[in-house]
Backbone as CSV, one residue per row, in Angstrom:
resi,resn,N_x,N_y,N_z,CA_x,CA_y,CA_z,C_x,C_y,C_z
1,UNK,14.327,85.685,22.228,14.490,84.915,23.595,15.441,83.936,22.504
2,UNK,16.684,83.706,23.474,17.424,82.479,22.745,16.609,80.762,23.359
3,UNK,16.733,80.218,21.796,15.898,78.561,21.565,16.710,77.913,21.687
4,UNK,17.422,76.969,23.293,17.682,76.311,22.980,17.581,75.025,22.315
5,UNK,17.965,73.928,21.704,17.269,72.755,21.859,18.180,71.623,21.595
6,UNK,18.215,70.400,22.066,18.809,69.390,22.882,18.601,68.657,21.231
7,UNK,19.678,67.304,21.552,19.807,65.841,21.109,20.899,65.648,21.208
8,UNK,21.543,63.508,20.526,22.231,63.115,20.562,21.929,61.830,21.606
9,UNK,21.219,62.254,22.281,20.374,60.941,23.411,19.812,59.704,22.451
10,UNK,19.775,59.148,22.837,19.885,57.282,22.713,19.465,56.183,24.025
11,UNK,18.994,55.404,23.236,20.356,54.130,24.531,20.504,53.663,24.680
12,UNK,22.511,53.224,24.919,23.400,52.870,25.183,22.898,52.504,26.623
13,UNK,24.642,50.872,25.751,24.302,49.371,26.947,25.406,50.475,28.237
14,UNK,25.155,50.219,29.109,26.763,50.292,30.734,27.820,50.678,30.206
15,UNK,28.357,51.739,30.377,29.631,51.423,29.926,29.890,52.450,28.451
16,UNK,28.253,52.134,27.753,29.457,53.031,27.191,29.084,54.804,26.724
17,UNK,29.600,55.277,25.388,28.778,56.465,25.128,28.010,57.374,24.341
18,UNK,27.385,58.279,25.020,26.710,59.363,23.930,27.789,60.891,24.176
19,UNK,27.349,61.677,23.363,27.557,62.733,23.383,26.593,63.338,22.854
20,UNK,25.824,64.096,23.642,24.818,65.355,23.369,24.753,66.936,22.820
21,UNK,24.000,67.018,22.046,24.524,69.310,21.502,23.255,69.809,21.972
22,UNK,23.051,70.594,22.069,22.788,71.385,22.449,22.648,73.173,21.793
23,UNK,22.283,72.604,20.979,21.751,73.923,19.761,21.369,75.835,20.119
24,UNK,22.080,76.946,19.774,20.932,77.390,20.164,21.394,78.230,19.079
25,UNK,19.981,78.962,19.394,19.413,79.854,17.788,20.508,81.183,17.600
26,UNK,21.101,81.801,18.516,21.691,82.608,18.812,23.030,82.890,19.377
27,UNK,23.775,83.561,19.850,25.001,83.036,20.824,24.341,83.503,21.351
28,UNK,24.594,82.926,22.406,24.487,83.110,23.714,26.197,82.136,24.721
29,UNK,26.670,81.517,24.339,27.441,80.893,24.715,28.667,81.971,25.571
30,UNK,29.116,83.302,25.023,29.506,83.791,25.259,29.379,85.333,25.642
31,UNK,28.218,84.806,26.134,27.267,85.998,26.811,27.035,85.229,28.300
32,UNK,26.761,84.020,28.152,26.576,83.614,29.984,27.303,81.655,29.951
33,UNK,26.459,82.108,31.843,27.680,80.887,31.597,26.601,79.260,31.250
34,UNK,27.239,78.564,31.081,25.874,77.864,30.239,25.588,76.579,31.047
35,UNK,24.740,75.134,31.727,24.903,74.574,32.087,23.712,73.410,30.811
36,UNK,24.586,71.486,31.918,24.147,70.641,31.073,23.332,70.174,32.179
37,UNK,21.971,69.808,32.456,21.088,69.495,33.565,20.476,67.810,33.245
38,UNK,19.908,67.159,34.040,19.526,66.153,34.072,18.060,66.031,35.553
39,UNK,17.338,65.441,33.955,15.798,64.951,35.535,15.974,63.456,35.413
40,UNK,15.736,62.019,36.816,15.924,61.333,35.836,14.113,60.953,36.630
41,UNK,13.240,59.747,36.154,12.013,59.460,36.944,11.551,60.010,38.303
42,UNK,10.971,60.602,38.766,10.285,60.809,39.963,11.507,62.171,40.685
43,UNK,12.785,62.050,40.296,13.611,62.881,40.952,13.148,64.447,40.220
44,UNK,14.483,64.906,40.901,14.188,66.947,40.476,15.381,67.497,39.462
45,UNK,14.633,67.789,38.619,16.108,68.614,37.913,17.604,68.624,38.224
46,UNK,18.567,68.494,38.158,19.716,68.810,39.011,20.909,69.132,38.062
47,UNK,21.906,70.046,38.267,22.690,71.309,37.606,24.471,69.510,37.936
48,UNK,24.428,69.162,36.286,25.612,67.656,36.277,26.775,68.466,36.005
49,UNK,26.770,69.840,34.113,28.192,69.947,34.727,27.987,72.102,33.887
50,UNK,28.856,72.695,34.014,28.374,74.010,33.896,29.877,74.450,33.350
51,UNK,30.014,75.596,32.441,31.073,75.768,32.041,30.670,77.811,31.947
52,UNK,31.875,78.393,32.066,31.704,79.782,32.075,31.919,80.398,30.445
53,UNK,31.809,81.275,31.179,31.897,82.142,29.329,33.881,82.591,29.183
54,UNK,34.264,82.104,30.315,35.548,81.627,29.426,36.485,81.063,29.209
55,UNK,35.559,79.838,29.443,35.070,78.353,29.773,36.180,77.687,30.822
56,UNK,35.894,78.268,32.545,35.909,77.096,32.882,35.156,75.845,33.509
57,UNK,35.669,74.958,33.514,34.111,73.860,34.336,33.921,73.642,35.453
58,UNK,33.438,73.413,36.037,32.608,72.650,36.944,31.325,71.847,36.598
59,UNK,31.667,70.005,37.495,31.279,69.176,37.461,30.153,68.998,38.350
60,UNK,29.583,68.066,38.785,28.829,67.102,39.984,29.323,66.257,40.185
61,UNK,29.976,65.733,41.574,30.184,64.696,41.799,29.963,63.083,41.263
62,UNK,28.719,62.905,41.270,28.529,62.260,40.313,29.069,62.005,38.754
63,UNK,29.239,62.957,38.168,29.705,62.657,37.181,31.146,63.683,36.624
64,UNK,31.476,63.612,37.200,33.689,63.558,37.962,33.799,63.100,37.052
65,UNK,34.880,63.202,36.129,35.935,61.979,35.772,35.289,61.022,35.064
66,UNK,33.961,61.309,34.461,33.274,60.330,33.008,32.751,61.502,32.298
67,UNK,32.107,62.388,32.124,31.336,64.017,31.217,31.918,65.179,31.403
68,UNK,32.039,65.555,30.122,32.906,66.548,29.863,32.324,67.480,28.920
69,UNK,31.661,68.483,29.492,31.423,69.605,28.657,32.539,70.931,28.044
70,UNK,31.453,71.019,27.322,31.680,71.846,25.603,31.601,72.488,25.090
71,UNK,31.859,73.843,24.043,31.351,74.693,23.149,31.865,74.988,21.963
72,UNK,31.326,75.484,20.879,31.446,75.834,19.576,31.257,77.043,19.146
73,UNK,32.135,78.112,19.800,31.203,79.143,19.470,30.898,79.501,17.941
74,UNK,31.524,78.842,17.507,31.270,79.340,15.527,30.004,78.997,15.224
75,UNK,29.275,76.984,16.135,28.374,76.959,15.507,27.039,77.048,16.781
76,UNK,27.508,77.901,17.614,26.247,78.828,18.968,25.755,76.723,19.418
77,UNK,26.454,76.131,19.238,26.223,74.780,20.186,27.192,74.424,21.606
78,UNK,26.288,73.571,22.396,27.102,72.613,23.311,26.928,71.741,23.302
79,UNK,28.310,71.714,24.270,28.005,69.611,23.799,28.255,69.052,24.995
80,UNK,28.634,68.292,25.905,27.753,66.903,27.077,28.742,66.187,26.227
81,UNK,29.687,65.458,26.243,30.818,64.139,25.963,30.511,63.295,26.909
82,UNK,29.363,62.081,27.780,29.397,61.344,28.473,29.777,59.414,28.372
83,UNK,30.812,59.774,28.516,31.803,57.740,28.737,30.802,57.513,30.191
84,UNK,31.564,56.563,29.548,31.677,55.528,31.005,29.894,55.583,31.427
85,UNK,29.528,56.076,30.526,28.017,55.620,31.543,27.309,54.573,32.055
86,UNK,26.535,54.908,34.012,25.319,53.873,34.456,24.200,53.618,33.745
87,UNK,23.873,53.060,33.923,22.152,52.658,33.904,20.976,53.377,35.341
88,UNK,21.810,54.468,35.706,22.067,55.746,37.562,21.906,56.484,36.805
89,UNK,22.149,56.799,35.406,22.712,58.469,34.192,21.046,58.546,33.856
90,UNK,20.457,57.526,33.141,19.500,57.414,32.588,18.051,58.673,33.352
91,UNK,17.790,59.256,32.349,16.943,61.200,32.533,17.110,60.990,31.319
92,UNK,16.410,62.512,31.528,16.075,63.486,30.182,17.120,64.737,30.930
93,UNK,18.382,64.623,29.483,19.215,65.976,30.126,18.585,67.486,29.113
94,UNK,19.233,68.370,29.941,18.316,69.217,29.464,19.497,70.473,29.215
95,UNK,19.494,71.606,28.454,20.646,73.042,28.177,19.828,74.357,29.146
96,UNK,20.523,75.241,29.148,19.993,75.985,29.888,21.423,76.850,30.622
97,UNK,20.860,77.798,31.325,22.187,78.705,31.395,21.720,78.562,33.125
98,UNK,23.193,78.887,33.159,23.706,77.884,33.686,22.794,78.857,35.938
99,UNK,22.621,77.638,36.356,22.194,78.020,37.520,21.892,77.223,38.690
100,UNK,22.655,77.174,40.097,22.793,76.605,41.278,21.469,76.024,41.763
101,UNK,20.448,76.826,40.833,19.083,75.682,41.694,17.979,75.789,39.876
102,UNK,18.758,74.480,39.782,17.712,75.709,38.452,16.187,75.310,38.621
103,UNK,15.025,75.400,39.396,14.103,75.996,39.512,13.868,76.549,39.280
104,UNK,14.845,77.878,40.270,15.409,79.832,39.244,14.741,79.819,37.673
105,UNK,15.069,79.042,36.645,14.847,79.275,35.270,13.662,78.383,34.646
106,UNK,13.946,79.426,33.699,11.918,79.545,33.141,12.662,79.269,31.287
107,UNK,11.962,79.175,31.060,12.177,78.381,29.210,12.980,77.408,28.514
108,UNK,13.122,75.509,29.493,13.329,75.225,28.953,13.219,74.827,27.821
109,UNK,13.837,73.698,26.870,13.759,73.135,25.750,12.893,71.528,26.475
110,UNK,12.874,70.893,25.389,12.379,69.887,25.876,12.687,68.543,26.520
111,UNK,14.311,68.920,25.911,15.536,68.152,25.892,15.598,66.405,25.283
112,UNK,16.467,65.858,25.616,17.020,64.593,24.835,17.095,63.677,26.123
113,UNK,16.416,62.052,25.567,16.059,60.828,26.164,16.936,60.787,27.158
114,UNK,18.043,60.100,27.365,19.063,59.435,27.518,18.488,57.692,28.160
115,UNK,18.969,56.369,27.653,18.298,55.571,28.568,19.347,54.373,28.302
116,UNK,20.010,53.889,29.696,21.393,52.899,30.047,20.963,52.560,30.656
117,UNK,20.881,50.480,29.708,20.459,49.179,29.824,20.889,48.455,29.258
118,UNK,20.801,47.597,29.621,21.850,46.568,29.010,20.128,45.632,28.247
C-alpha cells in the first residue's frame, strides 16, 4: 500500500503563491492517474486537478489558470503550484489517485492546510 504525505501548506495573503508537495512511498505516478483535492469547512471534498500517467492534465474551473499540477518521477513526488490565491481557496488539500468522485477513494492522508487571509 502506497503512503502519500502532503506538505507545503500555510498562511498566505490573497494574491500570493504556495507550492504543495505529495510524497509517495514508492512509484505510483507512472502507474496511476493522480489528483489533488481539497475540502473546505462544511463542504465536500472536491477534485481540483488531475494528471495522467502520460502527463495530461485537467483542472476544475475554479482553479484553471491559477494552479498547475506536475510530478517528478525521480523523487516520487507530485506538486501543486498555486498562484493568485484567493480566500475561497482556504481548505485542507489532499493528494490521491484520480477519481471523479473523491468519496469513492479510501486511504486519505492527513492533508495540508492552506489558509488565504490578509
